PDB file of C-alpha atoms and ligand atoms in Angstrom:
ATOM      1  CA  MET R1179      95.070  92.559  84.043  1.00  0.00           C
ATOM      2  CA  GLY R1180      97.187  95.309  83.615  1.00  0.00           C
ATOM      3  CA  SER R1181      99.142  96.015  80.701  1.00  0.00           C
ATOM      4  CA  GLU R1182     102.778  95.832  80.284  1.00  0.00           C
ATOM      5  CA  HIS R1183     103.758  99.154  81.284  1.00  0.00           C
ATOM      6  CA  THR R1184     107.639 100.332  81.894  1.00  0.00           C
ATOM      7  CA  GLN R1185     106.842 103.311  84.202  1.00  0.00           C
ATOM      8  CA  LYS R1186     107.770 103.135  87.643  1.00  0.00           C
ATOM      9  CA  LEU R1187     106.348 104.450  91.185  1.00  0.00           C
ATOM     10  CA  PRO R1188     108.062 107.532  92.645  1.00  0.00           C
ATOM     11  CA  LEU R1189     110.451 106.015  94.736  1.00  0.00           C
ATOM     12  CA  ILE R1190     111.091 108.667  98.089  1.00  0.00           C
ATOM     13  CA  ASP R1191     113.692 107.865 101.145  1.00  0.00           C
ATOM     14  CA  PHE R1192     111.927 108.723 104.452  1.00  0.00           C
ATOM     15  CA  ASN R1193     115.115 107.459 106.276  1.00  0.00           C
ATOM     16  CA  ASN R1194     116.286 110.033 108.942  1.00  0.00           C
ATOM     17  CA  LEU R1195     113.021 111.861 109.041  1.00  0.00           C
ATOM     18  CA  ASN R1196     110.863 111.614 112.274  1.00  0.00           C
ATOM     19  CA  PHE R1197     107.729 113.598 113.190  1.00  0.00           C
ATOM     20  CA  GLU R1198     108.355 115.731 115.812  1.00  0.00           C
ATOM     21  CA  ALA R1199     111.667 117.300 114.935  1.00  0.00           C
ATOM     22  CA  LYS R1200     112.050 118.306 111.342  1.00  0.00           C
ATOM     23  CA  ASN R1201     115.498 118.050 110.092  1.00  0.00           C
ATOM     24  CA  PRO R1202     117.092 119.775 106.837  1.00  0.00           C
ATOM     25  CA  ASN R1203     115.790 117.370 104.549  1.00  0.00           C
ATOM     26  CA  TRP R1204     112.155 117.805 105.525  1.00  0.00           C
ATOM     27  CA  GLU R1205     111.190 120.343 102.912  1.00  0.00           C
ATOM     28  CA  LEU R1206     112.902 118.213 100.063  1.00  0.00           C
ATOM     29  CA  VAL R1207     111.188 114.993 101.153  1.00  0.00           C
ATOM     30  CA  LYS R1208     107.997 116.975 101.360  1.00  0.00           C
ATOM     31  CA  SER R1209     108.180 118.765  97.774  1.00  0.00           C
ATOM     32  CA  GLN R1210     108.748 114.871  96.488  1.00  0.00           C
ATOM     33  CA  VAL R1211     105.699 113.501  98.514  1.00  0.00           C
ATOM     34  CA  TYR R1212     103.477 116.224  96.986  1.00  0.00           C
ATOM     35  CA  LYS R1213     104.861 115.637  93.156  1.00  0.00           C
ATOM     36  CA  ALA R1214     104.576 112.172  93.744  1.00  0.00           C
ATOM     37  CA  LEU R1215     100.846 112.242  94.860  1.00  0.00           C
ATOM     38  CA  VAL R1216      99.643 115.094  92.176  1.00  0.00           C
ATOM     39  CA  GLU R1217     101.359 112.779  89.450  1.00  0.00           C
ATOM     40  CA  TYR R1218     100.349 109.470  90.629  1.00  0.00           C
ATOM     41  CA  GLY R1219      98.616 109.672  94.120  1.00  0.00           C
ATOM     42  CA  CYS R1220     100.936 107.059  95.050  1.00  0.00           C
ATOM     43  CA  PHE R1221     104.653 106.136  95.566  1.00  0.00           C
ATOM     44  CA  GLU R1222     107.053 103.727  97.127  1.00  0.00           C
ATOM     45  CA  ALA R1223     108.695 104.430 100.301  1.00  0.00           C
ATOM     46  CA  ILE R1224     112.082 103.760 101.678  1.00  0.00           C
ATOM     47  CA  PHE R1225     111.891 103.525 105.414  1.00  0.00           C
ATOM     48  CA  ASP R1226     114.317 101.121 107.530  1.00  0.00           C
ATOM     49  CA  LYS R1227     113.127 101.905 110.736  1.00  0.00           C
ATOM     50  CA  VAL R1228     110.988  98.740 110.785  1.00  0.00           C
ATOM     51  CA  PRO R1229     113.498  96.066 111.538  1.00  0.00           C
ATOM     52  CA  LEU R1230     114.198  93.372 109.200  1.00  0.00           C
ATOM     53  CA  ASP R1231     113.591  90.673 111.825  1.00  0.00           C
ATOM     54  CA  LEU R1232     110.020  92.383 112.661  1.00  0.00           C
ATOM     55  CA  ARG R1233     109.429  92.574 108.780  1.00  0.00           C
ATOM     56  CA  LYS R1234     109.998  88.734 108.858  1.00  0.00           C
ATOM     57  CA  ALA R1235     108.149  87.830 112.359  1.00  0.00           C
ATOM     58  CA  ILE R1236     105.225  89.747 111.407  1.00  0.00           C
ATOM     59  CA  PHE R1237     104.461  87.143 108.084  1.00  0.00           C
ATOM     60  CA  THR R1238     105.117  84.149 110.227  1.00  0.00           C
ATOM     61  CA  SER R1239     102.448  85.739 112.650  1.00  0.00           C
ATOM     62  CA  ILE R1240     100.295  86.054 109.880  1.00  0.00           C
ATOM     63  CA  GLU R1241     100.695  82.786 108.284  1.00  0.00           C
ATOM     64  CA  GLU R1242      99.732  81.665 111.793  1.00  0.00           C
ATOM     65  CA  LEU R1243      96.622  83.499 111.565  1.00  0.00           C
ATOM     66  CA  PHE R1244      95.315  82.566 108.188  1.00  0.00           C
ATOM     67  CA  ASP R1245      96.022  78.842 109.275  1.00  0.00           C
ATOM     68  CA  LEU R1246      93.144  79.207 112.166  1.00  0.00           C
ATOM     69  CA  PRO R1247      89.962  77.251 111.290  1.00  0.00           C
ATOM     70  CA  LEU R1248      87.748  79.492 109.386  1.00  0.00           C
ATOM     71  CA  GLU R1249      84.864  79.080 111.986  1.00  0.00           C
ATOM     72  CA  THR R1250      87.727  80.709 114.423  1.00  0.00           C
ATOM     73  CA  LYS R1251      88.724  83.604 111.671  1.00  0.00           C
ATOM     74  CA  LEU R1252      84.949  84.275 111.857  1.00  0.00           C
ATOM     75  CA  LEU R1253      84.835  84.923 115.451  1.00  0.00           C
ATOM     76  CA  ASN R1254      86.310  88.345 113.877  1.00  0.00           C
ATOM     77  CA  VAL R1255      83.339  90.385 113.547  1.00  0.00           C
ATOM     78  CA  SER R1256      82.855  94.146 113.333  1.00  0.00           C
ATOM     79  CA  ASN R1257      79.943  96.466 112.550  1.00  0.00           C
ATOM     80  CA  LYS R1258      82.187  98.585 110.672  1.00  0.00           C
ATOM     81  CA  PRO R1259      82.953  98.499 106.992  1.00  0.00           C
ATOM     82  CA  TYR R1260      86.045  96.577 105.704  1.00  0.00           C
ATOM     83  CA  ASP R1261      86.472  95.550 108.976  1.00  0.00           C
ATOM     84  CA  GLY R1262      86.777  91.771 110.718  1.00  0.00           C
ATOM     85  CA  TYR R1263      87.182  89.115 108.696  1.00  0.00           C
ATOM     86  CA  ILE R1264      86.501  89.446 104.966  1.00  0.00           C
ATOM     87  CA  GLY R1265      86.518  86.322 102.666  1.00  0.00           C
ATOM     88  CA  GLN R1266      85.001  83.347 100.707  1.00  0.00           C
ATOM     89  CA  TYR R1267      83.355  85.914  98.168  1.00  0.00           C
ATOM     90  CA  PRO R1268      82.729  84.710  94.377  1.00  0.00           C
ATOM     91  CA  VAL R1269      84.056  87.783  92.819  1.00  0.00           C
ATOM     92  CA  VAL R1270      87.348  87.382  94.446  1.00  0.00           C
ATOM     93  CA  PRO R1271      87.571  83.757  95.435  1.00  0.00           C
ATOM     94  CA  LEU R1272      91.449  83.896  96.130  1.00  0.00           C
ATOM     95  CA  TYR R1273      91.339  86.681  98.529  1.00  0.00           C
ATOM     96  CA  GLU R1274      91.074  86.660 102.229  1.00  0.00           C
ATOM     97  CA  SER R1275      91.712  89.372 104.902  1.00  0.00           C
ATOM     98  CA  MET R1276      91.394  89.805 108.600  1.00  0.00           C
ATOM     99  CA  ALA R1277      91.558  93.559 110.058  1.00  0.00           C
ATOM    100  CA  ILE R1278      92.937  93.998 113.541  1.00  0.00           C
ATOM    101  CA  GLU R1279      91.688  97.234 114.675  1.00  0.00           C
ATOM    102  CA  ASP R1280      93.935  99.711 117.139  1.00  0.00           C
ATOM    103  CA  ALA R1281      97.175  97.872 116.053  1.00  0.00           C
ATOM    104  CA  ASN R1282      98.814 100.139 117.485  1.00  0.00           C
ATOM    105  CA  ILE R1283      97.204  99.785 121.216  1.00  0.00           C
ATOM    106  CA  LEU R1284      98.594  96.559 122.708  1.00  0.00           C
ATOM    107  CA  GLU R1285      95.682  96.291 125.221  1.00  0.00           C
ATOM    108  CA  LYS R1286      93.400  96.312 122.084  1.00  0.00           C
ATOM    109  CA  VAL R1287      95.471  93.820 120.085  1.00  0.00           C
ATOM    110  CA  LYS R1288      95.555  91.583 122.949  1.00  0.00           C
ATOM    111  CA  SER R1289      91.917  91.324 123.082  1.00  0.00           C
ATOM    112  CA  MET R1290      91.492  90.636 119.749  1.00  0.00           C
ATOM    113  CA  THR R1291      94.026  87.518 119.976  1.00  0.00           C
ATOM    114  CA  ASN R1292      92.276  86.299 123.126  1.00  0.00           C
ATOM    115  CA  ILE R1293      88.995  86.111 120.723  1.00  0.00           C
ATOM    116  CA  LEU R1294      90.998  83.760 118.204  1.00  0.00           C
ATOM    117  CA  TRP R1295      93.168  82.118 120.962  1.00  0.00           C
ATOM    118  CA  PRO R1296      91.312  81.829 124.324  1.00  0.00           C
ATOM    119  CA  ASP R1297      94.681  81.127 125.846  1.00  0.00           C
ATOM    120  CA  GLY R1298      96.378  84.264 124.172  1.00  0.00           C
ATOM    121  CA  ASN R1299      98.977  84.379 122.210  1.00  0.00           C
ATOM    122  CA  LYS R1300     101.878  86.972 123.272  1.00  0.00           C
ATOM    123  CA  ASN R1301     104.233  86.127 120.383  1.00  0.00           C
ATOM    124  CA  PHE R1302     101.213  87.318 117.828  1.00  0.00           C
ATOM    125  CA  SER R1303      99.974  90.386 119.958  1.00  0.00           C
ATOM    126  CA  GLU R1304     103.464  91.692 120.290  1.00  0.00           C
ATOM    127  CA  THR R1305     104.399  91.427 116.702  1.00  0.00           C
ATOM    128  CA  ILE R1306     101.538  93.295 115.356  1.00  0.00           C
ATOM    129  CA  HIS R1307     101.985  95.660 117.883  1.00  0.00           C
ATOM    130  CA  SER R1308     105.263  96.431 117.532  1.00  0.00           C
ATOM    131  CA  PHE R1309     105.067  96.410 113.580  1.00  0.00           C
ATOM    132  CA  SER R1310     102.276  98.840 113.581  1.00  0.00           C
ATOM    133  CA  GLU R1311     103.905 101.286 116.023  1.00  0.00           C
ATOM    134  CA  GLU R1312     106.923 101.532 113.844  1.00  0.00           C
ATOM    135  CA  LEU R1313     105.190 101.980 110.953  1.00  0.00           C
ATOM    136  CA  ILE R1314     102.463 104.477 111.916  1.00  0.00           C
ATOM    137  CA  GLU R1315     105.447 106.663 112.326  1.00  0.00           C
ATOM    138  CA  LEU R1316     105.630 106.907 108.398  1.00  0.00           C
ATOM    139  CA  ASP R1317     101.634 107.361 108.523  1.00  0.00           C
ATOM    140  CA  GLN R1318     102.514 110.378 110.518  1.00  0.00           C
ATOM    141  CA  ILE R1319     105.279 112.129 108.582  1.00  0.00           C
ATOM    142  CA  ILE R1320     103.216 111.576 105.574  1.00  0.00           C
ATOM    143  CA  ARG R1321     100.198 112.967 106.646  1.00  0.00           C
ATOM    144  CA  LYS R1322     102.169 116.021 108.409  1.00  0.00           C
ATOM    145  CA  MET R1323     103.685 116.903 104.619  1.00  0.00           C
ATOM    146  CA  ILE R1324     100.389 116.454 102.871  1.00  0.00           C
ATOM    147  CA  LEU R1325      98.535 118.980 105.082  1.00  0.00           C
ATOM    148  CA  GLU R1326     101.652 121.196 105.151  1.00  0.00           C
ATOM    149  CA  SER R1327     101.979 120.889 101.395  1.00  0.00           C
ATOM    150  CA  LEU R1328      98.154 121.926 100.962  1.00  0.00           C
ATOM    151  CA  GLY R1329      98.806 125.010 103.314  1.00  0.00           C
ATOM    152  CA  VAL R1330      96.372 123.384 105.985  1.00  0.00           C
ATOM    153  CA  GLU R1331      98.727 122.361 108.646  1.00  0.00           C
ATOM    154  CA  LYS R1332      96.822 124.282 111.082  1.00  0.00           C
ATOM    155  CA  TYR R1333      94.506 121.156 111.169  1.00  0.00           C
ATOM    156  CA  LEU R1334      96.953 118.585 111.783  1.00  0.00           C
ATOM    157  CA  GLU R1335      96.216 118.060 115.268  1.00  0.00           C
ATOM    158  CA  GLU R1336      92.267 117.832 114.768  1.00  0.00           C
ATOM    159  CA  HIS R1337      93.060 115.475 112.026  1.00  0.00           C
ATOM    160  CA  MET R1338      95.583 113.430 113.744  1.00  0.00           C
ATOM    161  CA  ASN R1339      92.852 112.789 116.803  1.00  0.00           C
ATOM    162  CA  SER R1340      90.291 112.087 114.225  1.00  0.00           C
ATOM    163  CA  THR R1341      91.652 108.538 113.167  1.00  0.00           C
ATOM    164  CA  ASN R1342      93.155 105.660 114.627  1.00  0.00           C
ATOM    165  CA  TYR R1343      94.948 102.291 113.067  1.00  0.00           C
ATOM    166  CA  ARG R1344      93.745  99.147 111.446  1.00  0.00           C
ATOM    167  CA  LEU R1345      96.012  96.493 110.153  1.00  0.00           C
ATOM    168  CA  ARG R1346      94.610  94.451 107.719  1.00  0.00           C
ATOM    169  CA  ALA R1347      96.386  91.072 106.694  1.00  0.00           C
ATOM    170  CA  MET R1348      95.648  89.464 103.118  1.00  0.00           C
ATOM    171  CA  LYS R1349      96.288  86.036 101.986  1.00  0.00           C
ATOM    172  CA  TYR R1350      95.957  85.546  98.509  1.00  0.00           C
ATOM    173  CA  LYS R1351      95.667  81.498  97.616  1.00  0.00           C
ATOM    174  CA  GLY R1352      97.213  80.662  94.406  1.00  0.00           C
ATOM    175  CA  PRO R1353      94.903  79.751  91.277  1.00  0.00           C
ATOM    176  CA  GLN R1354      96.605  76.933  90.416  1.00  0.00           C
ATOM    177  CA  THR R1355      97.404  78.119  86.842  1.00  0.00           C
ATOM    178  CA  SER R1356     100.182  79.680  85.356  1.00  0.00           C
ATOM    179  CA  ASP R1357      98.040  82.454  83.991  1.00  0.00           C
ATOM    180  CA  THR R1358      97.700  85.543  86.769  1.00  0.00           C
ATOM    181  CA  LYS R1359      94.071  86.042  88.068  1.00  0.00           C
ATOM    182  CA  VAL R1360      92.453  88.606  89.986  1.00  0.00           C
ATOM    183  CA  GLY R1361      93.229  88.704  93.537  1.00  0.00           C
ATOM    184  CA  LEU R1362      91.519  92.045  94.308  1.00  0.00           C
ATOM    185  CA  THR R1363      89.504  94.042  91.756  1.00  0.00           C
ATOM    186  CA  PRO R1364      90.034  97.539  91.135  1.00  0.00           C
ATOM    187  CA  HIS R1365      89.382  99.859  93.772  1.00  0.00           C
ATOM    188  CA  THR R1366      90.296 103.294  95.636  1.00  0.00           C
ATOM    189  CA  ASP R1367      90.863 103.069  99.538  1.00  0.00           C
ATOM    190  CA  LYS R1368      88.287 104.768 101.903  1.00  0.00           C
ATOM    191  CA  ASN R1369      90.911 106.243 104.447  1.00  0.00           C
ATOM    192  CA  PHE R1370      93.292 109.200 103.836  1.00  0.00           C
ATOM    193  CA  VAL R1371      96.823 107.252 103.298  1.00  0.00           C
ATOM    194  CA  THR R1372      97.164 103.681 103.120  1.00  0.00           C
ATOM    195  CA  ILE R1373     100.430 101.838 103.540  1.00  0.00           C
ATOM    196  CA  LEU R1374     101.125  98.546 101.695  1.00  0.00           C
ATOM    197  CA  TYR R1375     103.954  95.853 102.712  1.00  0.00           C
ATOM    198  CA  GLN R1376     104.200  93.374  99.587  1.00  0.00           C
ATOM    199  CA  ASN R1377     106.723  91.088 101.592  1.00  0.00           C
ATOM    200  CA  GLN R1378     108.738  91.203  98.029  1.00  0.00           C
ATOM    201  CA  VAL R1379     105.899  89.907  96.222  1.00  0.00           C
ATOM    202  CA  GLU R1380     104.563  91.255  92.850  1.00  0.00           C
ATOM    203  CA  GLY R1381     101.255  91.730  92.047  1.00  0.00           C
ATOM    204  CA  LEU R1382     100.163  94.949  93.158  1.00  0.00           C
ATOM    205  CA  GLU R1383      99.270  97.478  90.032  1.00  0.00           C
ATOM    206  CA  MET R1384      98.290 101.167  90.238  1.00  0.00           C
ATOM    207  CA  MET R1385      96.476 103.133  87.738  1.00  0.00           C
ATOM    208  CA  THR R1386      98.395 106.188  86.269  1.00  0.00           C
ATOM    209  CA  LYS R1387      96.323 109.194  85.571  1.00  0.00           C
ATOM    210  CA  ASP R1388      95.756 107.988  81.736  1.00  0.00           C
ATOM    211  CA  GLY R1389      94.291 104.760  82.679  1.00  0.00           C
ATOM    212  CA  GLN R1390      97.474 102.361  82.443  1.00  0.00           C
ATOM    213  CA  TRP R1391      98.448  99.752  84.981  1.00  0.00           C
ATOM    214  CA  ILE R1392     101.757  99.903  86.403  1.00  0.00           C
ATOM    215  CA  SER R1393     102.852  96.811  87.712  1.00  0.00           C
ATOM    216  CA  TYR R1394     104.891  97.436  91.288  1.00  0.00           C
ATOM    217  CA  LYS R1395     107.929  95.520  91.750  1.00  0.00           C
ATOM    218  CA  PRO R1396     108.801  95.912  95.390  1.00  0.00           C
ATOM    219  CA  SER R1397     112.255  96.592  96.064  1.00  0.00           C
ATOM    220  CA  SER R1398     113.872  94.941  99.439  1.00  0.00           C
ATOM    221  CA  GLY R1399     112.442  96.475 102.696  1.00  0.00           C
ATOM    222  CA  SER R1400     110.062  99.344 100.629  1.00  0.00           C
ATOM    223  CA  PHE R1401     106.267 100.005 101.396  1.00  0.00           C
ATOM    224  CA  VAL R1402     103.721 101.501  99.046  1.00  0.00           C
ATOM    225  CA  VAL R1403     101.486 104.794 100.280  1.00  0.00           C
ATOM    226  CA  VAL R1404      98.355 105.272  98.423  1.00  0.00           C
ATOM    227  CA  LEU R1405      96.186 108.520  98.998  1.00  0.00           C
ATOM    228  CA  GLY R1406      92.523 107.084  99.578  1.00  0.00           C
ATOM    229  CA  ASP R1407      89.234 108.674  99.199  1.00  0.00           C
ATOM    230  CA  SER R1408      88.801 110.506 102.341  1.00  0.00           C
ATOM    231  CA  ILE R1409      90.800 113.211 100.925  1.00  0.00           C
ATOM    232  CA  HIS R1410      87.592 114.287 100.003  1.00  0.00           C
ATOM    233  CA  VAL R1411      86.087 114.913 103.127  1.00  0.00           C
ATOM    234  CA  ASN R1412      88.263 117.910 104.040  1.00  0.00           C
ATOM    235  CA  PHE R1413      90.061 118.619 100.579  1.00  0.00           C
ATOM    236  CA  ILE R1414      87.937 118.037  98.034  1.00  0.00           C
ATOM    237  CA  GLN R1415      89.770 120.087  95.618  1.00  0.00           C
ATOM    238  CA  TYR R1416      92.582 117.307  95.727  1.00  0.00           C
ATOM    239  CA  SER R1417      90.111 114.150  95.112  1.00  0.00           C
ATOM    240  CA  SER R1418      91.768 114.056  91.666  1.00  0.00           C
ATOM    241  CA  LEU R1419      95.186 112.406  93.681  1.00  0.00           C
ATOM    242  CA  ILE R1420      93.012 109.329  94.548  1.00  0.00           C
ATOM    243  CA  THR R1421      94.679 106.335  92.952  1.00  0.00           C
ATOM    244  CA  ASN R1422      92.814 103.163  91.646  1.00  0.00           C
ATOM    245  CA  HIS R1423      94.653  99.963  92.391  1.00  0.00           C
ATOM    246  CA  GLN R1424      94.218  96.057  92.117  1.00  0.00           C
ATOM    247  CA  LEU R1425      96.031  92.924  93.141  1.00  0.00           C
ATOM    248  CA  VAL R1426      96.945  90.130  90.815  1.00  0.00           C
ATOM    249  CA  THR R1427      97.959  86.872  91.639  1.00  0.00           C
ATOM    250  CA  ASN R1428      99.779  83.883  90.097  1.00  0.00           C
ATOM    251  CA  ASN R1429     100.101  80.175  91.210  1.00  0.00           C
ATOM    252  CA  VAL R1430     101.720  81.385  94.114  1.00  0.00           C
ATOM    253  CA  LEU R1431      99.965  81.670  97.971  1.00  0.00           C
ATOM    254  CA  ASN R1432     101.097  85.008  99.466  1.00  0.00           C
ATOM    255  CA  HIS R1433     100.326  87.246 102.067  1.00  0.00           C
ATOM    256  CA  ARG R1434     100.437  91.341 102.396  1.00  0.00           C
ATOM    257  CA  ILE R1435      99.553  93.697 104.675  1.00  0.00           C
ATOM    258  CA  VAL R1436      98.216  96.876 104.666  1.00  0.00           C
ATOM    259  CA  ILE R1437      97.784 100.082 107.701  1.00  0.00           C
ATOM    260  CA  LEU R1438      94.990 102.400 107.428  1.00  0.00           C
ATOM    261  CA  ASN R1439      94.204 105.444 109.259  1.00  0.00           C
ATOM    262  CA  THR R1440      90.547 105.142 109.716  1.00  0.00           C
ATOM    263  CA  PRO R1441      88.157 107.729 110.946  1.00  0.00           C
ATOM    264  CA  ILE R1442      87.190 107.132 114.881  1.00  0.00           C
ATOM    265  CA  SER R1443      83.459 106.379 114.451  1.00  0.00           C
TER     266      SER R1443
HETATM  267  O1  AKG J1028      96.834  93.142  98.838  1.00  0.00           O
HETATM  268  C1  AKG J1028      97.610  93.937  98.977  1.00  0.00           C
HETATM  269  O2  AKG J1028      98.305  94.536  98.915  1.00  0.00           O
HETATM  270  C2  AKG J1028      96.472  95.029  98.169  1.00  0.00           C
HETATM  271  C3  AKG J1028      95.562  95.337  99.258  1.00  0.00           C
HETATM  272  C4  AKG J1028      94.760  96.767  99.460  1.00  0.00           C
HETATM  273  O3  AKG J1028      94.490  97.408  98.185  1.00  0.00           O
HETATM  274  C5  AKG J1028      93.434  96.514  99.996  1.00  0.00           C
HETATM  275  O4  AKG J1028      93.300  96.229 101.137  1.00  0.00           O
HETATM  276  O5  AKG J1028      92.899  97.815  99.877  1.00  0.00           O
HETATM  277 FE1  FE2 J1029      93.321  99.055  98.453  1.00  0.00          FE
END
């Protein structure tokens, strides 16, 4: 598993910024984002707009989701890659995940919820929707900054309109040993930008350009932002920014969340 490496991810503060109105900090934060992406392909983001009670509530909802019987979770099917229920894979036996497509559209979340809970689960659908809505603002600020840094902001609207949002919840079973084990094997993400919320549990490791693993130590309330393969689609010259990452886990069962912007198919 990842070698001990003392490097830390760059930390960037997104508080007091918003997508619509640029404030005086915009250019400074934009330059920090670009520098972090060039050097690491990822960074840690502080974004306090997601309230603390919502951050707690989402993990209660996700525990409830994974506590459903396997046959119910398997009802979350999709013909899209990396969507629906994923789990029971021999290569990553500790890993299970459930995707919620269009997590920022309440009606879509409710229909998916009704498949899993035929009598509905208002609390679950509202929590997933509110959390996604809040975090998506961070995604949009970051994508706008990236396009501006690359000098292609004229494509911003087209780019934003070509994607929707998926929330994926992960559960990693404890391996019942004091050794760390692979939770999720090294990979790059397929989308443009991923935002990960680690619930203050260690385990996420990011690969540096010189092939070292950085173990991410979550500080309270921060998110990790990772650039994915979709940057190839329009901006191939920047593909060296994409980051390889993996998840290692020790004997504690843990849950994590990612929000991804996915191409509309
Ligand atoms: O569980 C995590 O935090 C990592 C998940 C991840 O990298 C992914 O879903 O692509
Ligand atoms: Fe990933």
